[in-house]
Amino acid sequence: MIRNTKLVDRFLRYVKIDTQSSEEAEEQPSTQKQRVLADLLAEELEALGAAVDYDREHCYIYASVPGNGTADTALGFIAHMDTSPAVSGAGVAPRIIGTYDGTDEILTTEDFPELLHHIGEDLIATDGKTLLGADDKAGIAEIMNMLEYFFEHPEIKHRPIRVALTPDEEIGRGTENFDVARFGAAQAYTVDGGKLGVIEYECFHAAAARVTVSGRSVHTGDAKNRMINAVRLAMEYSAMLPEAETPEHTEGYEGFYHLDKIRGDVEEAVLDYILRDHDREKFQARKNVMLQNADYMNRKYGSGNVNGINVHGKELVRVEIRDQYSNMAEIMKDHMELITNAEDALRSLGVEPVTEPIRGGTDGAALSFMGVPCPNLCTGGYNYHSRYEYASVQEMEKTAELLILLAKAESEG
Ligand SMILES: [Zn+2]
């Protein structure tokens, strides 16, 4: 039995529009097809009664609804319109599973035991050929429902509300042309998480490290005491890093070194790493380890000089580290009312809040450092970036209610 038809109708309308972003493009939006959904959403927002400021050039939509209570500080809600390049979003054919009973051909409880928590709920799944796009069209539908609720109930007092719908989040460019002034909210939530009740406001500190090893190729027949094999030295470098501190062996607040790419030959080898840690000091320590290991090898073999042979006048092992993003907890610690408000609202809906560290980054992290503290809220969607993606209608309804409560907060006092 599907209850909140408007919410579900919206969601189904949005997921049927292919908005996959692309890592190949340099312009923004990265794909023109994202404009199709953006045009529709701009129209729908206007039809609801919101004031729309549509940045057509870069495909960002800003919308605002004035407050009608005593609170005059605006609260923002942000969701992204694109879907992941990882799985096709073309021809999404959502399957509505009314009152899920624990059996489904595609979504099996053997593969996804967490489905057992959804027995009795209404689920929306894929036909197994595409992703669903609950990431993040569930968030968009929930925000639209919140706005509609306030327009239909002018007697309910709420804060000034700002909405931003963004392109290209999935390729890490969702804040590239985000205009904080046009958005106009000093605090916001991204509505881009998963399981109902989960609030996220900590993410990794992130850096990329490139290790370049310079070798010297000599005919293998004459190589004794002359060849410097960059590939073998690169393997030695790699082996010096702690074996268990990798993504596949860590969880929660555990950081890691991740060897993401390796290429090389005798003359030169390049190792591309990403470094991640929630803790600023441990993050710095990881960078130091990368540098110290290079230093150790340069001393061990003599910098640029192996067995008396100079290597193109270059240091044998060189490390370049580039910061990527920072843990938004550093900003959020001064805005914890955003978290406690969300926790209180969830409890009043009968949902126990859970705060979990993000093992990645979010647009909210970038926005937090751009001056808009921005934790991430749940949407009720699961198995993102996958043909097994699904959403719980009941969890989406609760999330829409959560957004209403948050916008009401502080406005009635
Ligand atoms: Zn997302």
Tab-separated table of C-alpha atoms in Angstrom, residues 43-227:
chain	number	residue	atom	x	y	z
A	43	GLU	CA	9.035	25.031	-13.001
A	44	GLU	CA	7.709	22.922	-10.138
A	45	LEU	CA	9.279	25.199	-7.546
A	46	GLU	CA	7.676	28.225	-9.165
A	47	ALA	CA	4.330	26.449	-9.363
A	48	LEU	CA	4.545	25.732	-5.634
A	49	GLY	CA	5.096	29.431	-4.956
A	50	ALA	CA	8.827	29.605	-4.237
A	51	ALA	CA	10.973	32.416	-5.639
A	52	VAL	CA	13.363	30.758	-8.066
A	53	ASP	CA	16.802	32.026	-9.003
A	54	TYR	CA	17.953	29.636	-11.721
A	55	ASP	CA	21.621	29.750	-12.748
A	56	ARG	CA	20.993	28.265	-16.179
A	57	GLU	CA	24.591	28.609	-17.241
A	58	HIS	CA	25.936	26.212	-14.613
A	59	CYS	CA	22.663	24.393	-13.861
A	60	TYR	CA	22.193	25.407	-10.226
A	61	ILE	CA	18.740	26.183	-8.855
A	62	TYR	CA	18.316	28.408	-5.818
A	63	ALA	CA	14.841	28.797	-4.368
A	64	SER	CA	13.591	30.737	-1.400
A	65	VAL	CA	10.478	30.896	0.730
A	66	PRO	CA	10.180	33.762	3.212
A	67	GLY	CA	9.622	32.901	6.848
A	68	ASN	CA	6.315	33.632	8.541
A	69	GLY	CA	7.415	33.425	12.178
A	70	THR	CA	9.725	35.335	14.470
A	71	ALA	CA	12.941	33.638	13.327
A	72	ASP	CA	14.690	35.582	10.608
A	73	THR	CA	17.746	33.415	9.947
A	74	ALA	CA	17.260	31.248	6.898
A	75	LEU	CA	17.790	27.500	6.954
A	76	GLY	CA	18.999	25.822	3.771
A	77	PHE	CA	18.357	22.413	2.238
A	78	ILE	CA	20.538	21.051	-0.540
A	79	ALA	CA	20.220	18.053	-2.837
A	80	HIS	CA	21.940	17.056	-6.066
A	81	MET	CA	20.255	16.370	-9.381
A	82	ASP	CA	22.853	14.151	-11.044
A	83	THR	CA	23.318	10.394	-10.669
A	84	SER	CA	26.517	8.397	-10.485
A	85	PRO	CA	28.565	7.637	-13.610
A	86	ALA	CA	29.175	4.173	-12.101
A	87	VAL	CA	25.892	2.649	-13.287
A	88	SER	CA	23.533	3.621	-16.106
A	89	GLY	CA	20.667	5.945	-15.254
A	90	ALA	CA	19.043	5.675	-18.684
A	91	GLY	CA	15.548	4.229	-18.925
A	92	VAL	CA	15.074	3.775	-15.185
A	93	ALA	CA	12.002	1.580	-14.754
A	94	PRO	CA	11.157	1.702	-11.055
A	95	ARG	CA	9.414	-1.305	-9.555
A	96	ILE	CA	7.041	-0.563	-6.727
A	97	ILE	CA	7.039	-3.363	-4.208
A	98	GLY	CA	3.916	-2.802	-2.119
A	99	THR	CA	4.338	-4.226	1.390
A	100	TYR	CA	7.680	-5.987	1.028
A	101	ASP	CA	7.516	-9.494	2.541
A	102	GLY	CA	11.213	-10.401	2.496
A	103	THR	CA	11.185	-12.023	-0.932
A	104	ASP	CA	12.177	-10.415	-4.200
A	105	GLU	CA	13.893	-11.766	-7.287
A	106	ILE	CA	16.472	-9.003	-7.477
A	107	LEU	CA	16.729	-7.772	-3.896
A	108	THR	CA	17.488	-10.941	-1.967
A	109	THR	CA	18.000	-10.995	1.773
A	110	GLU	CA	20.996	-13.325	1.271
A	111	ASP	CA	22.838	-10.570	-0.588
A	112	PHE	CA	21.371	-7.687	1.403
A	113	PRO	CA	20.444	-8.839	4.922
A	114	GLU	CA	19.507	-5.276	5.945
A	115	LEU	CA	16.366	-5.776	3.826
A	116	LEU	CA	14.983	-7.750	6.756
A	117	HIS	CA	14.485	-4.400	8.503
A	118	HIS	CA	12.124	-3.307	5.714
A	119	ILE	CA	9.624	-6.142	5.868
A	120	GLY	CA	6.143	-4.634	5.810
A	121	GLU	CA	7.339	-1.411	4.178
A	122	ASP	CA	6.695	-0.266	0.632
A	123	LEU	CA	9.912	-0.335	-1.379
A	124	ILE	CA	10.801	1.176	-4.710
A	125	ALA	CA	13.464	-0.825	-6.539
A	126	THR	CA	15.003	-1.021	-9.993
A	127	ASP	CA	14.406	-3.604	-12.701
A	128	GLY	CA	18.014	-4.692	-12.172
A	129	LYS	CA	19.311	-2.909	-15.280
A	130	THR	CA	20.002	0.608	-14.015
A	131	LEU	CA	20.495	2.450	-10.776
A	132	LEU	CA	17.368	3.915	-9.197
A	133	GLY	CA	18.527	7.448	-8.505
A	134	ALA	CA	17.231	7.663	-4.934
A	135	ASP	CA	20.688	9.212	-4.588
A	136	ASP	CA	19.700	11.958	-4.585
A	137	LYS	CA	16.225	12.299	-6.095
A	138	ALA	CA	14.740	10.990	-2.857
A	139	GLY	CA	16.302	14.053	-1.212
A	140	ILE	CA	14.874	16.351	-3.901
A	141	ALA	CA	11.365	14.861	-3.597
A	142	GLU	CA	11.479	15.212	0.197
A	143	ILE	CA	12.542	18.867	-0.007
A	144	MET	CA	9.769	19.585	-2.542
A	145	ASN	CA	7.235	17.945	-0.250
A	146	MET	CA	8.368	20.055	2.683
A	147	LEU	CA	7.905	23.240	0.642
A	148	GLU	CA	4.500	22.115	-0.557
A	149	TYR	CA	3.462	21.414	3.047
A	150	PHE	CA	4.303	24.958	4.139
A	151	PHE	CA	2.501	26.483	1.147
A	152	GLU	CA	-0.574	24.395	1.908
A	153	HIS	CA	-0.421	25.264	5.611
A	154	PRO	CA	0.296	29.005	5.829
A	155	GLU	CA	-0.803	28.912	9.486
A	156	ILE	CA	2.255	26.773	10.360
A	157	LYS	CA	5.156	29.018	11.333
A	158	HIS	CA	8.515	28.298	9.769
A	159	ARG	CA	11.917	29.876	9.284
A	160	PRO	CA	12.909	31.476	5.987
A	161	ILE	CA	13.821	28.512	3.792
A	162	ARG	CA	16.482	28.355	1.109
A	163	VAL	CA	16.877	25.458	-1.291
A	164	ALA	CA	19.752	24.658	-3.626
A	165	LEU	CA	19.624	21.905	-6.232
A	166	THR	CA	23.041	21.232	-7.698
A	167	PRO	CA	24.610	19.377	-10.640
A	168	ASP	CA	27.679	17.117	-10.774
A	169	GLU	CA	27.912	16.084	-7.125
A	170	GLU	CA	28.778	12.521	-8.060
A	171	ILE	CA	31.906	13.621	-9.881
A	172	GLY	CA	33.032	15.783	-6.967
A	173	ARG	CA	32.131	19.089	-8.661
A	174	GLY	CA	28.820	19.874	-6.992
A	175	THR	CA	30.093	23.049	-5.355
A	176	GLU	CA	32.264	24.234	-8.254
A	177	ASN	CA	29.918	27.088	-9.176
A	178	PHE	CA	27.874	27.119	-5.981
A	179	ASP	CA	27.107	30.725	-5.117
A	180	VAL	CA	26.898	31.092	-1.353
A	181	ALA	CA	25.500	34.647	-1.620
A	182	ARG	CA	22.747	33.603	-4.031
A	183	PHE	CA	21.898	30.663	-1.778
A	184	GLY	CA	21.438	33.042	1.133
A	185	ALA	CA	21.423	30.650	4.094
A	186	ALA	CA	24.063	30.741	6.804
A	187	GLN	CA	23.336	27.127	7.769
A	188	ALA	CA	22.047	24.202	5.756
A	189	TYR	CA	21.594	20.465	5.507
A	190	THR	CA	22.402	18.303	2.537
A	191	VAL	CA	19.651	15.702	2.166
A	192	ASP	CA	21.839	13.071	0.563
A	193	GLY	CA	22.354	10.238	3.050
A	194	GLY	CA	20.851	6.779	3.312
A	195	LYS	CA	19.229	4.934	6.199
A	196	LEU	CA	16.552	6.800	8.150
A	197	GLY	CA	17.943	8.285	11.344
A	198	VAL	CA	21.554	8.665	10.246
A	199	ILE	CA	23.087	12.128	10.545
A	200	GLU	CA	26.586	12.720	9.206
A	201	TYR	CA	28.800	15.658	10.077
A	202	GLU	CA	32.301	14.209	10.146
A	203	CYS	CA	34.206	13.227	7.052
A	204	PHE	CA	37.782	12.453	6.140
A	205	HIS	CA	40.695	14.782	5.787
A	206	ALA	CA	41.852	13.877	2.327
A	207	ALA	CA	45.042	14.208	0.306
A	208	ALA	CA	46.492	12.672	-2.828
A	209	ALA	CA	50.154	11.635	-2.846
A	210	ARG	CA	52.174	10.879	-5.956
A	211	VAL	CA	55.393	8.918	-5.490
A	212	THR	CA	57.763	9.064	-8.441
A	213	VAL	CA	60.765	6.739	-8.579
A	214	SER	CA	63.484	7.485	-11.130
A	215	GLY	CA	65.445	4.526	-12.451
A	216	ARG	CA	68.001	3.856	-15.120
A	217	SER	CA	67.549	1.370	-17.868
A	218	VAL	CA	70.555	-0.607	-19.018
A	219	HIS	CA	70.592	-3.723	-21.200
A	220	THR	CA	69.950	-6.610	-18.846
A	221	GLY	CA	73.096	-8.299	-20.108
A	222	ASP	CA	75.256	-5.399	-18.932
A	223	ALA	CA	73.104	-4.350	-16.005
A	224	LYS	CA	75.254	-5.498	-13.103
A	225	ASN	CA	75.932	-2.564	-10.762
A	226	ARG	CA	74.519	-0.176	-13.363
A	227	MET	CA	70.795	-0.701	-13.733
